[in-house]
Coordinates of C-alpha atoms and ligand atoms in Angstrom, one line a residue:
X604 CA 104.7 73.1 97.3
X605 CA 102.2 74.6 99.8
X606 CA 104.2 77.8 100.6
X607 CA 102.3 80.9 99.7
X608 CA 103.1 84.6 99.6
X609 CA 100.3 87.0 100.6
X610 CA 100.8 90.7 100.7
X611 CA 98.6 93.4 102.4
X612 CA 98.5 96.9 100.8
X613 CA 96.8 100.2 101.3
X614 CA 97.4 103.7 102.6
X615 CA 98.4 104.5 106.2
X616 CA 95.7 103.8 108.8
X617 CA 93.6 101.3 106.7
X618 CA 94.1 98.5 109.3
X619 CA 96.7 96.2 107.7
X620 CA 98.3 95.3 110.9
X621 CA 95.1 94.4 112.7
X622 CA 93.9 92.3 109.8
X623 CA 97.2 90.5 109.4
X624 CA 97.2 89.6 113.1
X625 CA 93.7 88.2 112.9
X626 CA 94.5 86.3 109.7
X627 CA 97.7 84.9 111.1
X628 CA 96.0 83.5 114.2
X629 CA 93.3 81.9 112.0
X630 CA 95.8 80.3 109.7
X631 CA 97.7 79.0 112.8
X632 CA 94.5 77.5 114.2
X633 CA 94.2 75.6 110.9
X634 CA 97.6 74.1 111.4
X635 CA 99.5 76.3 108.9
X636 CA 102.9 77.9 109.8
X637 CA 102.7 81.6 109.2
X638 CA 105.5 84.1 108.9
X639 CA 104.3 87.6 109.6
X640 CA 106.6 90.2 108.2
X641 CA 106.8 93.7 106.7
X642 CA 108.6 96.1 104.5
X643 CA 110.5 98.2 105.3
X644 CA 112.2 96.6 108.3
X645 CA 111.8 92.8 108.1
X646 CA 115.5 92.1 108.6
X647 CA 118.3 93.5 110.8
X648 CA 119.6 95.5 107.8
X649 CA 116.1 96.5 107.0
X650 CA 115.5 97.9 110.5
X651 CA 118.4 100.3 109.9
X652 CA 117.1 101.1 106.4
X653 CA 113.6 101.7 107.8
X654 CA 115.0 104.2 110.3
X655 CA 116.8 106.1 107.5
X656 CA 114.0 106.2 105.1
X657 CA 111.2 107.1 107.6
X658 CA 113.0 109.2 110.2
X659 CA 115.9 111.0 108.4
X660 CA 115.5 114.7 109.2
X661 CA 117.1 116.3 106.1
X662 CA 115.9 116.0 102.5
X663 CA 115.9 112.5 101.0
X664 CA 116.0 112.6 97.3
X665 CA 113.1 110.6 95.8
X666 CA 115.4 108.3 93.9
X667 CA 117.4 107.6 97.0
X668 CA 114.1 106.9 98.8
X669 CA 113.1 104.5 96.1
X670 CA 116.5 102.7 96.2
X671 CA 116.4 102.4 100.0
X672 CA 113.0 100.6 99.8
X673 CA 114.5 98.4 97.1
X674 CA 117.6 97.6 99.1
X675 CA 115.4 96.7 102.1
X676 CA 113.3 94.5 99.8
X677 CA 116.3 92.7 98.3
X678 CA 117.7 91.7 101.7
X679 CA 114.2 90.7 102.9
X680 CA 113.2 88.6 100.0
X681 CA 116.4 86.7 99.7
X682 CA 117.0 86.1 103.4
X683 CA 113.5 85.9 104.9
X684 CA 110.6 85.5 102.4
X685 CA 112.0 83.0 99.8
X686 CA 113.3 80.6 102.5
X687 CA 110.0 80.7 104.3
X688 CA 108.0 79.9 101.1
X689 CA 110.5 77.1 100.4
X690 CA 109.7 75.7 103.9
X691 CA 106.1 75.6 102.8
X692 CA 105.1 78.4 105.2
X693 CA 102.5 81.1 104.5
X694 CA 104.2 84.5 104.3
X695 CA 101.9 87.3 105.4
X696 CA 103.5 90.5 104.6
X697 CA 102.6 94.2 105.2
X698 CA 103.5 96.1 102.1
X699 CA 105.6 95.0 99.1
X700 CA 106.4 96.2 95.5
X701 CA 103.0 97.8 95.0
X702 CA 103.7 100.2 97.8
X703 CA 106.9 101.3 96.0
X704 CA 104.9 101.8 92.8
X705 CA 102.2 103.8 94.6
X706 CA 104.4 105.9 96.9
X707 CA 107.6 106.4 95.0
X708 CA 106.5 105.7 91.4
X709 CA 103.2 107.6 91.3
X710 CA 102.9 109.9 94.4
X711 CA 106.5 111.0 94.2
X712 CA 106.3 111.1 90.4
X713 CA 109.3 108.8 89.6
X714 CA 107.2 106.7 87.2
X715 CA 105.3 103.6 88.1
X716 CA 106.8 101.3 85.5
X717 CA 110.4 102.3 86.3
X718 CA 109.9 101.9 90.0
X719 CA 108.2 98.5 89.4
X720 CA 111.1 97.3 87.4
X721 CA 113.7 98.4 89.9
X722 CA 111.7 96.7 92.6
X723 CA 111.2 93.5 90.7
X724 CA 114.9 93.4 90.0
X725 CA 115.5 93.9 93.7
X726 CA 113.1 91.0 94.5
X727 CA 114.6 88.9 91.7
X728 CA 111.1 88.5 90.3
X729 CA 109.2 87.2 93.3
X730 CA 105.5 87.9 92.9
X731 CA 102.8 87.6 95.5
X732 CA 100.1 84.8 95.1
X733 CA 97.5 87.2 96.5
X734 CA 97.5 90.9 97.3
X735 CA 94.9 92.2 99.7
X736 CA 94.2 95.9 99.1
X737 CA 92.5 97.6 102.0
X738 CA 90.9 100.7 100.5
X739 CA 89.8 103.6 102.6
X740 CA 89.0 107.3 102.4
X741 CA 92.3 109.2 102.9
X742 CA 91.0 111.5 105.7
X743 CA 89.6 108.5 107.6
X744 CA 92.9 106.7 107.4
X745 CA 94.9 109.7 108.5
X746 CA 92.6 110.4 111.4
X747 CA 93.1 106.8 112.6
X748 CA 96.9 107.2 112.5
X749 CA 96.7 110.5 114.3
X750 CA 94.4 108.9 117.0
X751 CA 96.8 106.0 117.4
X752 CA 100.0 108.0 117.4
X753 CA 99.0 111.3 119.0
X754 CA 99.9 113.2 115.8
X755 CA 103.5 111.9 115.5
X756 CA 103.7 111.2 111.7
X757 CA 106.8 109.7 110.1
X758 CA 108.3 111.2 107.0
X759 CA 105.9 109.5 104.5
X760 CA 102.8 110.0 106.7
X761 CA 103.6 113.7 106.9
X762 CA 103.0 114.2 103.2
X763 CA 100.0 116.3 102.2
X764 CA 96.5 114.9 101.6
X765 CA 97.0 115.1 97.8
X766 CA 100.1 112.8 98.0
X767 CA 98.0 110.2 99.9
X768 CA 95.0 110.6 97.5
X769 CA 97.4 109.8 94.7
X770 CA 98.7 106.7 96.6
X771 CA 95.2 105.5 97.0
X772 CA 94.3 105.9 93.3
X773 CA 97.5 104.2 92.3
X774 CA 96.6 101.2 94.3
X775 CA 93.2 101.0 92.8
X776 CA 94.6 101.3 89.3
X777 CA 97.0 98.4 90.0
X778 CA 94.1 96.3 91.3
X779 CA 92.1 97.1 88.1
X780 CA 95.0 96.0 86.0
X781 CA 95.6 92.7 87.8
X782 CA 92.3 91.5 89.1
X783 CA 93.4 87.9 89.4
X784 CA 96.1 88.9 91.9
X785 CA 94.2 91.6 93.9
X786 CA 91.4 91.4 96.4
X787 CA 90.0 94.9 97.1
X788 CA 88.2 95.3 100.3
X789 CA 86.3 98.4 101.6
X790 CA 88.2 99.1 104.8
X791 CA 85.4 101.3 106.2
X792 CA 83.5 98.0 107.0
X793 CA 83.8 96.6 110.5
X794 CA 87.0 94.7 111.5
X795 CA 85.0 91.5 111.5
X796 CA 83.5 92.0 108.0
X797 CA 86.9 92.9 106.5
X798 CA 88.4 89.8 108.1
X799 CA 85.6 87.6 106.9
X800 CA 86.3 88.8 103.3
X801 CA 90.0 88.2 103.7
X802 CA 89.5 84.7 105.0
X803 CA 87.2 83.7 102.2
X804 CA 89.9 84.6 99.6
X805 CA 92.8 83.1 101.6
X806 CA 90.8 79.9 102.2
X807 CA 90.6 79.4 98.5
X808 CA 94.4 80.0 98.1
X809 CA 95.5 77.7 100.9
X810 CA 92.7 75.1 100.6
X811 CA 91.1 75.3 104.0
X812 CA 87.5 76.0 105.1
X813 CA 86.7 79.6 105.7
X814 CA 84.5 79.1 108.8
Ligands
TYD2174 P1 104.3 101.0 107.4 O1 105.3 100.0 107.9 O2 103.0 100.4 106.9 O3 104.0 102.1 108.4 P2 103.7 102.0 110.0 O4 104.3 100.8 110.6 O5 104.2 103.3 110.4 O6 102.1 102.0 110.0 O7 105.0 101.7 106.2 C1 106.0 102.7 106.4 C2 105.8 103.7 105.3 O8 106.7 103.5 104.2 C3 104.4 104.0 104.8 O9 104.1 105.3 104.9 C4 104.5 103.6 103.3 C5 106.0 103.7 103.0 N1 106.5 102.8 102.0 C6 106.9 103.4 100.7 O10 106.8 104.6 100.5 N2 107.4 102.6 99.8 C7 107.6 101.2 100.0 O11 108.1 100.5 99.1 C8 107.2 100.6 101.2 C9 107.3 99.2 101.5 C10 106.6 101.5 102.2

């Protein structure tokens, strides 16, 4: 079995997409088949759920929000992620269970342990081999999102600074609790330096040279 499941986590604007694109190209250059995907929205059903959870105008109850992310995850894991791992591909995914724990469990106050168990149930226990946490000062991340989007924040991005501070510390606490799964990278470093650190860890995981 050479299939691997790598997740990228971190607040909004930390550079997950850019880093995933660079990593994906590098793995492909080394002859690996990569599946780039994301949550929410990695399936047809998930695209509809993403629209509901990120762009619904009225109030969305926190538990409903948590269950929408879990429903998206259940569909995605069963129909996309597990089959790709079984085909010996490398799944490179923006956001997974840790995002639900940080955003819904901690920042929304639903309880990290409860949200994790709902999410793990939804994913039928699938755990990442490696989770890359891009850590960045919240104001810097938000400024990047604002610059890229011209101030059009989605429902989650529009939350106050304190919400995002609590997301950030929740991610760091998870990384502390599971150091063997997490690689924490300072996302204030240059794109090249961040990518270099990611490649070094991924090279060990997939047994290729990091140059
Ligand atoms: P993302 O796709 O990273 O945003 P974008 O493409 O706009 O950069 O994530 C969408 C938002 O969903 C993000 O603010 C984090 C949030 N989210 C949760 O709150 N819980 C979750 O379980 C997941 C997967 C995402």
